[in-house]
Each structure stands twice: as C-alpha cells, then as structure tokens.
mmCIF file of C-alpha atoms in Angstrom:
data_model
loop_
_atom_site.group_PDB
_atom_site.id
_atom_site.type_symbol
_atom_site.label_atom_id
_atom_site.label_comp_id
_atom_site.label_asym_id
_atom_site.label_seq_id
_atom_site.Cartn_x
_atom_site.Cartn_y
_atom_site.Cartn_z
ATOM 1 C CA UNK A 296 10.227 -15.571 -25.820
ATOM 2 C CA UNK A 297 7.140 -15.435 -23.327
ATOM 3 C CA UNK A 298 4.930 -12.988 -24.039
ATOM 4 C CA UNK A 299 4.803 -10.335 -21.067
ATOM 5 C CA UNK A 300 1.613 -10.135 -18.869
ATOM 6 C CA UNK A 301 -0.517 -7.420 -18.534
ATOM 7 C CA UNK A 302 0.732 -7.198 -14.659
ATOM 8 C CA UNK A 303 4.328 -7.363 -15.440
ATOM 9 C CA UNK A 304 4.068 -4.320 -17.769
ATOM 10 C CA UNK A 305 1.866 -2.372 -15.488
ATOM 11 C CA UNK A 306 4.726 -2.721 -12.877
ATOM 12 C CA UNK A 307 7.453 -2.127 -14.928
ATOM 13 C CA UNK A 308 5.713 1.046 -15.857
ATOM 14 C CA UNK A 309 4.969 1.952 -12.251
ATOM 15 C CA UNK A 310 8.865 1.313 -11.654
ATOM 16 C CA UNK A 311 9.985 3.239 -14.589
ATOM 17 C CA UNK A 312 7.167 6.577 -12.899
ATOM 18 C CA UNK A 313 5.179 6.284 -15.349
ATOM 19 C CA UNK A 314 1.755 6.326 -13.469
ATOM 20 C CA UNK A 315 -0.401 7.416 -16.652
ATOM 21 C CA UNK A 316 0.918 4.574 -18.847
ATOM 22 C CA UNK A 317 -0.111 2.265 -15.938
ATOM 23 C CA UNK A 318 -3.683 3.576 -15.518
ATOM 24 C CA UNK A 319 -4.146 3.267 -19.250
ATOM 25 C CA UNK A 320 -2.799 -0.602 -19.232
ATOM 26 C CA UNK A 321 -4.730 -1.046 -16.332
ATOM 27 C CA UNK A 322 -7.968 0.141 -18.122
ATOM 28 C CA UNK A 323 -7.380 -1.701 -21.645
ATOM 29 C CA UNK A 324 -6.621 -5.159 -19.017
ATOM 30 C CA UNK A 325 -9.815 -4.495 -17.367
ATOM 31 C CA UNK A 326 -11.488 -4.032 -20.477
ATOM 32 C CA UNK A 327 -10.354 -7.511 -21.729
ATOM 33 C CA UNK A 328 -11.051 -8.807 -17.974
ATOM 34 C CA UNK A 329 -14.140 -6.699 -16.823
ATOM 35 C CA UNK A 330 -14.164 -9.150 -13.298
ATOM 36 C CA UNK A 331 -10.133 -9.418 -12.943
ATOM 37 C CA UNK A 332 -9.290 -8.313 -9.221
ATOM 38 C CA UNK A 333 -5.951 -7.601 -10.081
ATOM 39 C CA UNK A 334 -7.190 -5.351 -13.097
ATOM 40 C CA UNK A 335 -9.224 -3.464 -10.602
ATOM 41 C CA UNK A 336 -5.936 -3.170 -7.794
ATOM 42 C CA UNK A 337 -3.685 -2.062 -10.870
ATOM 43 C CA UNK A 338 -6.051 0.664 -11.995
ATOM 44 C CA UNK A 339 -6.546 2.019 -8.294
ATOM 45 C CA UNK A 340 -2.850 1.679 -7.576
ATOM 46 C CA UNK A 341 -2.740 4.147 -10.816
ATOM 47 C CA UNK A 342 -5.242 6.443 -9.847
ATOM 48 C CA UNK A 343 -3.988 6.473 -5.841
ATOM 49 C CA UNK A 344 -0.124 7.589 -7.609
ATOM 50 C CA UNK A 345 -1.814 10.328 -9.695
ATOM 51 C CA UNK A 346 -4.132 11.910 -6.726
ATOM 52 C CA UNK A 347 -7.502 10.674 -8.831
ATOM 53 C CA UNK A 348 -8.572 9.650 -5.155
ATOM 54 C CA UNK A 349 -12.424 9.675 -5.913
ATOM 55 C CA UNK A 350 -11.610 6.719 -9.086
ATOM 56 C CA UNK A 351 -8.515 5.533 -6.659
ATOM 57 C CA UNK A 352 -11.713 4.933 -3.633
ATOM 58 C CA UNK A 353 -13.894 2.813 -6.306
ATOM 59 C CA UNK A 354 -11.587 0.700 -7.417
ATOM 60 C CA UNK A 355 -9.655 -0.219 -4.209
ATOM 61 C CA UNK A 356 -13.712 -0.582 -3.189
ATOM 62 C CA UNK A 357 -13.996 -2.923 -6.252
ATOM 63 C CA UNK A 358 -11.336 -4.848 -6.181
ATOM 64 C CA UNK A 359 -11.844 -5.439 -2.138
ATOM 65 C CA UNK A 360 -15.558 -6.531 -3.016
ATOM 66 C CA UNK A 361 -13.445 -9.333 -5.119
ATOM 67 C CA UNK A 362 -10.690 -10.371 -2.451
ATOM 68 C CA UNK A 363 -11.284 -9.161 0.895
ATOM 69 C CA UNK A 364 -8.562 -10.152 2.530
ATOM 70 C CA UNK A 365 -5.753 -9.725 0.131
ATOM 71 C CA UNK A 366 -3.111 -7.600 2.049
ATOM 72 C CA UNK A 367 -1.441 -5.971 -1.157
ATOM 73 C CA UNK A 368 -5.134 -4.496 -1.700
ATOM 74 C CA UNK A 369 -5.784 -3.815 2.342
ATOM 75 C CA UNK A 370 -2.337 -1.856 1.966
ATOM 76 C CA UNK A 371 -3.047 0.091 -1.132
ATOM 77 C CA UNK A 372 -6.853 0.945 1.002
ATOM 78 C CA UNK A 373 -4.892 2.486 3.848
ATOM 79 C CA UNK A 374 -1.815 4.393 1.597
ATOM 80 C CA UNK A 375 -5.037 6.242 0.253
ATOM 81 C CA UNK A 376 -7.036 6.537 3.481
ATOM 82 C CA UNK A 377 -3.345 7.805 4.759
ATOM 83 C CA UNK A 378 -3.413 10.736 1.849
ATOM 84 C CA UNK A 379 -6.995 11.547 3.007
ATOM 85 C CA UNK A 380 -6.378 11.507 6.511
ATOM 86 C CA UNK A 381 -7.934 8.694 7.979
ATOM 87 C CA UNK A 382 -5.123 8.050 10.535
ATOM 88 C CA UNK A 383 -7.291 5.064 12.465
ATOM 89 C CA UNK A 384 -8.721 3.756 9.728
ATOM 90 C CA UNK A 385 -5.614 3.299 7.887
ATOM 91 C CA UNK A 386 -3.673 1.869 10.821
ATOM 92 C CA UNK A 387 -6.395 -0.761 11.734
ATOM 93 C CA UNK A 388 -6.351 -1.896 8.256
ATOM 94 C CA UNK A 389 -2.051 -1.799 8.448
ATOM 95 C CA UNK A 390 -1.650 -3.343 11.801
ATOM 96 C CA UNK A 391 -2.553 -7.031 11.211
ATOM 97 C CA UNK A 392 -0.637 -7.017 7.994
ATOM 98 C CA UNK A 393 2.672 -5.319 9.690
ATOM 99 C CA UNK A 394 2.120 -8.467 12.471
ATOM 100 C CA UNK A 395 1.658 -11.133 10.538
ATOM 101 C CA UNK A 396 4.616 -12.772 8.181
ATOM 102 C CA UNK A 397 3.549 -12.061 4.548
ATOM 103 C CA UNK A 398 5.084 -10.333 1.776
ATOM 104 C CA UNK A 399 3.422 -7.063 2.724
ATOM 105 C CA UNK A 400 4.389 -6.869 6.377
ATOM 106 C CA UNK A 401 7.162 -4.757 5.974
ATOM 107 C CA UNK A 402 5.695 -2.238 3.930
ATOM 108 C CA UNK A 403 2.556 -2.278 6.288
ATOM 109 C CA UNK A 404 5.238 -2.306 9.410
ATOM 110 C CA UNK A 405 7.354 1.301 8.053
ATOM 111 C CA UNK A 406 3.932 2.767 6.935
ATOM 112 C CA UNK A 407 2.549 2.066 10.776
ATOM 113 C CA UNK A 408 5.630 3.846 12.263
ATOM 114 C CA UNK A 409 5.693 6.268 9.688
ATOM 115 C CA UNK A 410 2.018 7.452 10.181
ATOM 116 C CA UNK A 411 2.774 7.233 13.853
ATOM 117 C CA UNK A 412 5.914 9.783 13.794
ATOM 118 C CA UNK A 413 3.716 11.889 11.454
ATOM 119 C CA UNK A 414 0.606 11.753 14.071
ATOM 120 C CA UNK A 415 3.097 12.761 16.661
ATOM 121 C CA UNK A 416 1.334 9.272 18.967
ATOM 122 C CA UNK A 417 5.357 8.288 20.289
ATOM 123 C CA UNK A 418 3.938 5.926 23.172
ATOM 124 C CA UNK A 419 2.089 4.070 20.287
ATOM 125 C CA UNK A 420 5.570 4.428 18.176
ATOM 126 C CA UNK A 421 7.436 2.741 20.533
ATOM 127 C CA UNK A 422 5.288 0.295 21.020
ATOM 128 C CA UNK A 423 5.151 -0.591 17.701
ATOM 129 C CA UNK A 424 8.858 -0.276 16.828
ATOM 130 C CA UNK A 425 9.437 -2.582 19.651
ATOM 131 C CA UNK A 426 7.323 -5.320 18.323
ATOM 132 C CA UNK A 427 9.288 -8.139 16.438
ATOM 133 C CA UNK A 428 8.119 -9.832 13.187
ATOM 134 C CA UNK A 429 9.031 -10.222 9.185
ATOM 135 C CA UNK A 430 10.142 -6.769 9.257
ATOM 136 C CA UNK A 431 13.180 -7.118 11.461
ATOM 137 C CA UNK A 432 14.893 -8.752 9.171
ATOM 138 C CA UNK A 433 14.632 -5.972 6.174
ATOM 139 C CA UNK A 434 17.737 -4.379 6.105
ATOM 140 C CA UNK A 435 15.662 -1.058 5.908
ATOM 141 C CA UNK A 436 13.532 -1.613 9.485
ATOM 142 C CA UNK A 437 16.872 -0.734 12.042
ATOM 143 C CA UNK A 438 17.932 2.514 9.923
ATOM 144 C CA UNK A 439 14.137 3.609 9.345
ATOM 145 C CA UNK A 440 13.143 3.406 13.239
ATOM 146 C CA UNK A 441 15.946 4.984 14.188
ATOM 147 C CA UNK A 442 15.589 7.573 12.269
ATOM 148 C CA UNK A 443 11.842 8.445 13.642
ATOM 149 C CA UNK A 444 12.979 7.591 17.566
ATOM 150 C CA UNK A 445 16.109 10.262 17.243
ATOM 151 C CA UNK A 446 13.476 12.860 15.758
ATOM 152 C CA UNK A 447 10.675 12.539 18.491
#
C-alpha cells in the first residue's frame, strides 16, 4: 500500500472538520520541509478555518512569496481578506481566477457573487452573474445565482 502524503492527510482532515489536526500536520510537514509552499498554504488554510487570522496573514504572505501566481493560494488570500473586510481587495485578487478556466474558477466565481450580494453592489452582481466561463458548467452556478438575484 502507498504510503499517504502529508497533503492527502491534511485534506482528509480538513474534510473530516478537523481544522486543529490539520494545523498540527501542517506544522510537523513544514518542519520536515521548512521551504515547502504547499506546507506554508496548508498551515494558513488551518489557521484562516480556526480565525488565527494574524498566523493565517503570514503564511498565505509566505507561501505567496514562494508561488505568486498560484490561484488555490490567491483564493485562500482573498477568503481571509473577505473575513477581514477587504471587499476590493479580495475581489481583485478573485476576479481573474473566476474568468479564467482553472480548477479554482468556480470557487473564485460563487465567492465573487457571493461577496457581491453581501456588499449589496447588484449592478456589479449582474454583471458578473452574466459573464460565462468554467463555472457555468458546475451544477451548483444556476441554483446559487438564482438564489442571490431572487433576494436582491
């Protein structure tokens, strides 16, 4: 049997809720791998699930310092700038993700029109539900924007 990698069970905790098992995988993996990016993005991830936003900010800093441009990282950046309130920063950092075609453009898409609805901006809402892309064809994107238009 293949041993299990220190991502896989980080995930499968974060599935099973278990946020505090996760953060203290995440810190014995980045112990082993001081410069691993996705060490740093696990251990964030942890921190951003248990409101440690101060260690959430450093790491998601960290591991952005190590991959710039990854989108899983760029989404994890604006769920926590979401929590703190940073409506603008959090959607310029969401918008090119939603747009493009990668595995992250549907979360990035329903987190756009969900901080949207919540910001009470409906021109911008409609504007963006209206847009097509990778998200169209989650089964989730119909049900979820019609939810939000029948409630503005």
């Amino acid at each position: 049997m293949a041993r299990e990698s220190p991502v896989a069970r980080i995930e499968r905790l974060f599935d099973a809720g278990d946020a505090a098992g996760a953060l203290r995988l995440a810190e014995d993996f980045l112990r082993q791998s001081p410069g691993s990016f996705l060490a740093r993005l696990a251990r964030a991830r942890a921190h951003l699930r248990m409101a440690n936003y101060i260690d959430a900010e450093s790491d998601i800093e960290a591991a952005l310092k190590l991959s710039p441009n990854d989108e899983h990282a760029r989404v994890v950046r604006a769920n926590m700038d979401l929590r703190l309130g940073r409506i603008d920063r959090a959607l310029e950092l969401l918008r090119p993700i939603a747009r493009g075609r990668g595995p992250h453009a549907v979360e990035a898409r329903l987190n756009v029109l969900m901080t949207l609805f919540q910001a009470g901006r409906r021109d911008e809402f409609v504007g963006e539900a209206a847009m097509d892309g990778a998200w169209r064809k989650d089964p989730r994107s119909e049900e979820h924007t019609s939810e939000l238009q029948s409630q503005f």
